[in-house]
PDB file of C-alpha atoms in Angstrom:
ATOM      1  CA  MET A  75       0.000   0.000   0.000  1.00 89.00           C
ATOM      2  CA  SER A  76       1.408   3.421  -0.957  1.00 93.00           C
ATOM      3  CA  ILE A  77       1.904   6.221   1.550  1.00 95.00           C
ATOM      4  CA  ILE A  78      -1.015   8.188   0.136  1.00 95.00           C
ATOM      5  CA  GLU A  79      -3.275   5.122   0.415  1.00 95.00           C
ATOM      6  CA  ARG A  80      -2.159   4.628   4.042  1.00 95.00           C
ATOM      7  CA  PHE A  81      -2.742   8.325   4.716  1.00 96.00           C
ATOM      8  CA  CYS A  82      -6.267   8.230   3.254  1.00 95.00           C
ATOM      9  CA  GLU A  83      -7.128   5.035   5.114  1.00 94.00           C
ATOM     10  CA  PHE A  84      -5.807   6.478   8.377  1.00 93.00           C
ATOM     11  CA  TYR A  85      -7.927   9.624   8.108  1.00 94.00           C
ATOM     12  CA  SER A  86     -11.059   7.880   6.816  1.00 93.00           C
ATOM     13  CA  GLU A  87     -11.898   6.743  10.360  1.00 88.00           C
ATOM     14  CA  LEU A  88      -9.619   8.979  12.406  1.00 89.00           C
ATOM     15  CA  HIS A  89     -11.539   8.537  15.664  1.00 85.00           C
ATOM     16  CA  LYS A  90     -10.787   4.802  15.588  1.00 88.00           C
ATOM     17  CA  VAL A  91      -7.014   5.094  15.264  1.00 89.00           C
ATOM     18  CA  ASN A  92      -4.403   4.927  17.969  1.00 93.00           C
ATOM     19  CA  PRO A  93      -2.235   8.074  17.819  1.00 94.00           C
ATOM     20  CA  ASP A  94       0.772   5.915  18.713  1.00 94.00           C
ATOM     21  CA  HIS A  95       0.501   4.465  15.200  1.00 93.00           C
ATOM     22  CA  LEU A  96       1.131   7.825  13.529  1.00 96.00           C
ATOM     23  CA  ASP A  97       4.690   6.639  12.956  1.00 96.00           C
ATOM     24  CA  SER A  98       3.322   4.429  10.187  1.00 95.00           C
ATOM     25  CA  ILE A  99       2.632   7.513   8.055  1.00 97.00           C
ATOM     26  CA  TYR A 100       4.769  10.333   9.522  1.00 98.00           C
ATOM     27  CA  THR A 101       8.538  10.731   9.905  1.00 98.00           C
ATOM     28  CA  ALA A 102      10.118  11.476  13.290  1.00 98.00           C
ATOM     29  CA  ASP A 103      10.779  15.057  12.123  1.00 98.00           C
ATOM     30  CA  ILE A 104       7.255  15.713  10.803  1.00 98.00           C
ATOM     31  CA  GLU A 105       6.175  19.334  10.463  1.00 98.00           C
ATOM     32  CA  PHE A 106       2.385  19.429  10.932  1.00 98.00           C
ATOM     33  CA  ILE A 107       0.621  22.744  10.297  1.00 97.00           C
ATOM     34  CA  ASP A 108      -3.052  23.638  10.426  1.00 92.00           C
ATOM     35  CA  PRO A 109      -4.838  26.994  10.785  1.00 88.00           C
ATOM     36  CA  ILE A 110      -4.820  26.573  14.565  1.00 84.00           C
ATOM     37  CA  THR A 111      -1.220  25.631  15.308  1.00 89.00           C
ATOM     38  CA  THR A 112       2.084  24.137  14.170  1.00 96.00           C
ATOM     39  CA  HIS A 113       3.721  21.016  15.579  1.00 97.00           C
ATOM     40  CA  HIS A 114       7.303  19.919  15.030  1.00 98.00           C
ATOM     41  CA  GLY A 115       8.254  16.300  15.627  1.00 98.00           C
ATOM     42  CA  LEU A 116       6.294  13.090  15.894  1.00 98.00           C
ATOM     43  CA  ASP A 117       5.934  13.201  19.690  1.00 97.00           C
ATOM     44  CA  ASN A 118       4.248  16.624  19.495  1.00 97.00           C
ATOM     45  CA  VAL A 119       1.929  15.482  16.709  1.00 97.00           C
ATOM     46  CA  ILE A 120       0.980  12.365  18.693  1.00 97.00           C
ATOM     47  CA  ALA A 121       0.188  14.519  21.757  1.00 96.00           C
ATOM     48  CA  TYR A 122      -1.928  16.839  19.578  1.00 93.00           C
ATOM     49  CA  PHE A 123      -3.913  13.914  18.156  1.00 93.00           C
ATOM     50  CA  ARG A 124      -4.458  12.406  21.613  1.00 93.00           C
ATOM     51  CA  LYS A 125      -5.958  15.691  22.818  1.00 90.00           C
ATOM     52  CA  LEU A 126      -8.015  16.145  19.648  1.00 86.00           C
ATOM     53  CA  LEU A 127      -9.409  12.608  19.706  1.00 87.00           C
ATOM     54  CA  ASN A 128     -10.149  12.838  23.431  1.00 87.00           C
ATOM     55  CA  GLU A 129     -12.474  15.782  22.717  1.00 84.00           C
ATOM     56  CA  THR A 130     -14.424  14.075  19.917  1.00 86.00           C
ATOM     57  CA  GLN A 131     -17.101  11.437  19.642  1.00 86.00           C
ATOM     58  CA  SER A 132     -16.118  10.755  16.065  1.00 88.00           C
ATOM     59  CA  CYS A 133     -14.011  12.190  13.289  1.00 89.00           C
ATOM     60  CA  ARG A 134     -13.746  10.948   9.737  1.00 92.00           C
ATOM     61  CA  PHE A 135     -12.580  12.331   6.443  1.00 95.00           C
ATOM     62  CA  ASP A 136     -14.132  11.691   3.056  1.00 96.00           C
ATOM     63  CA  ILE A 137     -11.206  11.892   0.659  1.00 96.00           C
ATOM     64  CA  HIS A 138     -12.425  13.222  -2.685  1.00 97.00           C
ATOM     65  CA  GLU A 139      -9.188  13.368  -4.621  1.00 96.00           C
ATOM     66  CA  SER A 140      -5.425  13.190  -4.236  1.00 95.00           C
ATOM     67  CA  LEU A 141      -3.185  14.811  -6.804  1.00 95.00           C
ATOM     68  CA  LEU A 142       0.497  13.930  -7.144  1.00 94.00           C
ATOM     69  CA  SER A 143       3.178  16.448  -8.057  1.00 93.00           C
ATOM     70  CA  GLN A 144       6.956  16.235  -7.975  1.00 88.00           C
ATOM     71  CA  LYS A 145       9.558  18.838  -7.186  1.00 79.00           C
ATOM     72  CA  ASP A 146      13.262  18.248  -6.611  1.00 80.00           C
ATOM     73  CA  ASN A 147      12.722  14.454  -6.558  1.00 81.00           C
ATOM     74  CA  THR A 148      10.187  14.819  -3.739  1.00 87.00           C
ATOM     75  CA  ASN A 149       6.625  13.566  -4.101  1.00 93.00           C
ATOM     76  CA  ALA A 150       3.941  15.909  -2.878  1.00 95.00           C
ATOM     77  CA  TYR A 151       0.214  15.307  -2.749  1.00 96.00           C
ATOM     78  CA  THR A 152      -2.701  17.678  -2.632  1.00 97.00           C
ATOM     79  CA  VAL A 153      -5.538  15.879  -0.859  1.00 97.00           C
ATOM     80  CA  ILE A 154      -9.056  17.305  -1.091  1.00 98.00           C
ATOM     81  CA  TRP A 155     -11.371  16.229   1.722  1.00 96.00           C
ATOM     82  CA  THR A 156     -14.503  16.789   3.766  1.00 95.00           C
ATOM     83  CA  MET A 157     -14.193  16.319   7.517  1.00 91.00           C
ATOM     84  CA  HIS A 158     -17.128  15.127   9.607  1.00 91.00           C
ATOM     85  CA  LEU A 159     -16.412  15.934  13.246  1.00 85.00           C
ATOM     86  CA  VAL A 160     -18.692  15.239  16.191  1.00 84.00           C
ATOM     87  CA  LEU A 161     -17.493  16.993  19.337  1.00 79.00           C
ATOM     88  CA  ALA A 162     -18.018  15.325  22.700  1.00 75.00           C
ATOM     89  CA  GLN A 163     -18.686  18.434  24.830  1.00 74.00           C
ATOM     90  CA  PRO A 164     -20.788  20.204  23.828  1.00 72.00           C
ATOM     91  CA  ALA A 165     -22.233  17.618  21.466  1.00 71.00           C
ATOM     92  CA  LYS A 166     -21.988  19.319  18.084  1.00 76.00           C
ATOM     93  CA  THR A 167     -21.463  18.172  14.515  1.00 82.00           C
ATOM     94  CA  ILE A 168     -19.157  20.120  12.225  1.00 82.00           C
ATOM     95  CA  THR A 169     -18.760  19.380   8.520  1.00 86.00           C
ATOM     96  CA  LEU A 170     -15.855  21.131   6.875  1.00 90.00           C
ATOM     97  CA  ASP A 171     -14.194  21.088   3.457  1.00 92.00           C
ATOM     98  CA  GLY A 172     -10.450  21.419   3.224  1.00 94.00           C
ATOM     99  CA  VAL A 173      -7.200  20.560   1.533  1.00 97.00           C
ATOM    100  CA  SER A 174      -4.015  18.963   2.824  1.00 97.00           C
ATOM    101  CA  ILE A 175      -0.603  19.335   1.242  1.00 97.00           C
ATOM    102  CA  VAL A 176       1.699  16.466   2.189  1.00 97.00           C
ATOM    103  CA  ARG A 177       5.300  15.890   1.167  1.00 97.00           C
ATOM    104  CA  VAL A 178       6.874  12.442   1.197  1.00 96.00           C
ATOM    105  CA  ARG A 179      10.368  11.183   1.937  1.00 94.00           C
ATOM    106  CA  ASP A 180      11.289   7.495   2.216  1.00 93.00           C
ATOM    107  CA  ASP A 181       7.619   6.435   1.957  1.00 95.00           C
ATOM    108  CA  LYS A 182       6.533   8.597   4.934  1.00 97.00           C
ATOM    109  CA  ILE A 183       5.169  12.104   5.254  1.00 98.00           C
ATOM    110  CA  PHE A 184       7.622  14.707   6.549  1.00 97.00           C
ATOM    111  CA  TYR A 185       5.428  17.764   5.909  1.00 97.00           C
ATOM    112  CA  HIS A 186       1.647  18.066   6.359  1.00 98.00           C
ATOM    113  CA  ARG A 187      -0.254  21.332   6.040  1.00 97.00           C
ATOM    114  CA  ASP A 188      -4.038  21.669   6.262  1.00 95.00           C
ATOM    115  CA  TYR A 189      -6.036  24.501   4.756  1.00 94.00           C
ATOM    116  CA  TYR A 190      -9.632  25.120   5.819  1.00 88.00           C
ATOM    117  CA  ASP A 191     -11.984  27.916   6.816  1.00 80.00           C
ATOM    118  CA  MET A 192     -11.557  28.750  10.520  1.00 64.00           C
ATOM    119  CA  GLY A 193     -14.952  30.452  10.428  1.00 62.00           C
ATOM    120  CA  GLU A 194     -16.631  27.162   9.532  1.00 61.00           C
ATOM    121  CA  MET A 195     -14.519  25.244  12.035  1.00 53.00           C
ATOM    122  CA  VAL A 196     -14.686  27.516  15.082  1.00 54.00           C
ATOM    123  CA  TYR A 197     -15.918  31.086  14.795  1.00 47.00           C
ATOM    124  CA  GLU A 198     -19.360  30.387  13.328  1.00 53.00           C
ATOM    125  CA  HIS A 199     -20.126  28.075  16.252  1.00 50.00           C
ATOM    126  CA  ILE A 200     -19.798  30.887  18.817  1.00 56.00           C
ATOM    127  CA  PRO A 201     -23.167  32.713  18.993  1.00 55.00           C
ATOM    128  CA  LEU A 202     -21.945  36.344  18.996  1.00 59.00           C
ATOM    129  CA  LEU A 203     -19.279  35.704  16.370  1.00 53.00           C
ATOM    130  CA  ARG A 204     -21.767  33.738  14.227  1.00 54.00           C
ATOM    131  CA  TRP A 205     -24.074  36.786  14.195  1.00 55.00           C
ATOM    132  CA  ILE A 206     -21.206  39.160  13.302  1.00 60.00           C
ATOM    133  CA  ILE A 207     -19.885  36.863  10.550  1.00 54.00           C
ATOM    134  CA  LYS A 208     -23.378  36.497   9.079  1.00 64.00           C
ATOM    135  CA  LYS A 209     -23.757  40.301   8.962  1.00 62.00           C
ATOM    136  CA  ILE A 210     -20.359  40.678   7.300  1.00 64.00           C
ATOM    137  CA  LYS A 211     -21.165  38.019   4.687  1.00 63.00           C
ATOM    138  CA  VAL A 212     -24.510  39.664   3.858  1.00 68.00           C
ATOM    139  CA  ARG A 213     -22.816  43.036   3.456  1.00 70.00           C
ATOM    140  CA  LEU A 214     -20.031  41.627   1.255  1.00 65.00           C
ATOM    141  CA  ALA A 215     -22.520  39.735  -0.921  1.00 70.00           C
ATOM    142  CA  SER A 216     -24.544  42.861  -1.737  1.00 74.00           C
TER     143      SER A 216
END
């Protein structure tokens, strides 16, 4: 199974995985970036996933497409996905579209960066901010 197949399988049922098994897809020196934070090193990424998974009832990704590109003899993939996240407290479902850029070395990922809308992920789920964002969107659309 290729690294991108392992990656997609891993994220397809993320809430069922053991974060200790992240070493099957990530290198020890992984750089993991998302709109919330940046983590350097496998131990930090494992700790991040433990915390994330502890706060969720379920989390899965529908992978729509993965596109391969090469630069300087390094494989990189652009992975287009939809995340379905059910938070434990408060119980809330969030569906979010995004993209991951992953770079591969020696059949493992050494760089992973996620792109998604923080408004959809966080801000629009806070009542006052949701109201403000809605007003801004209406004004921009007119």
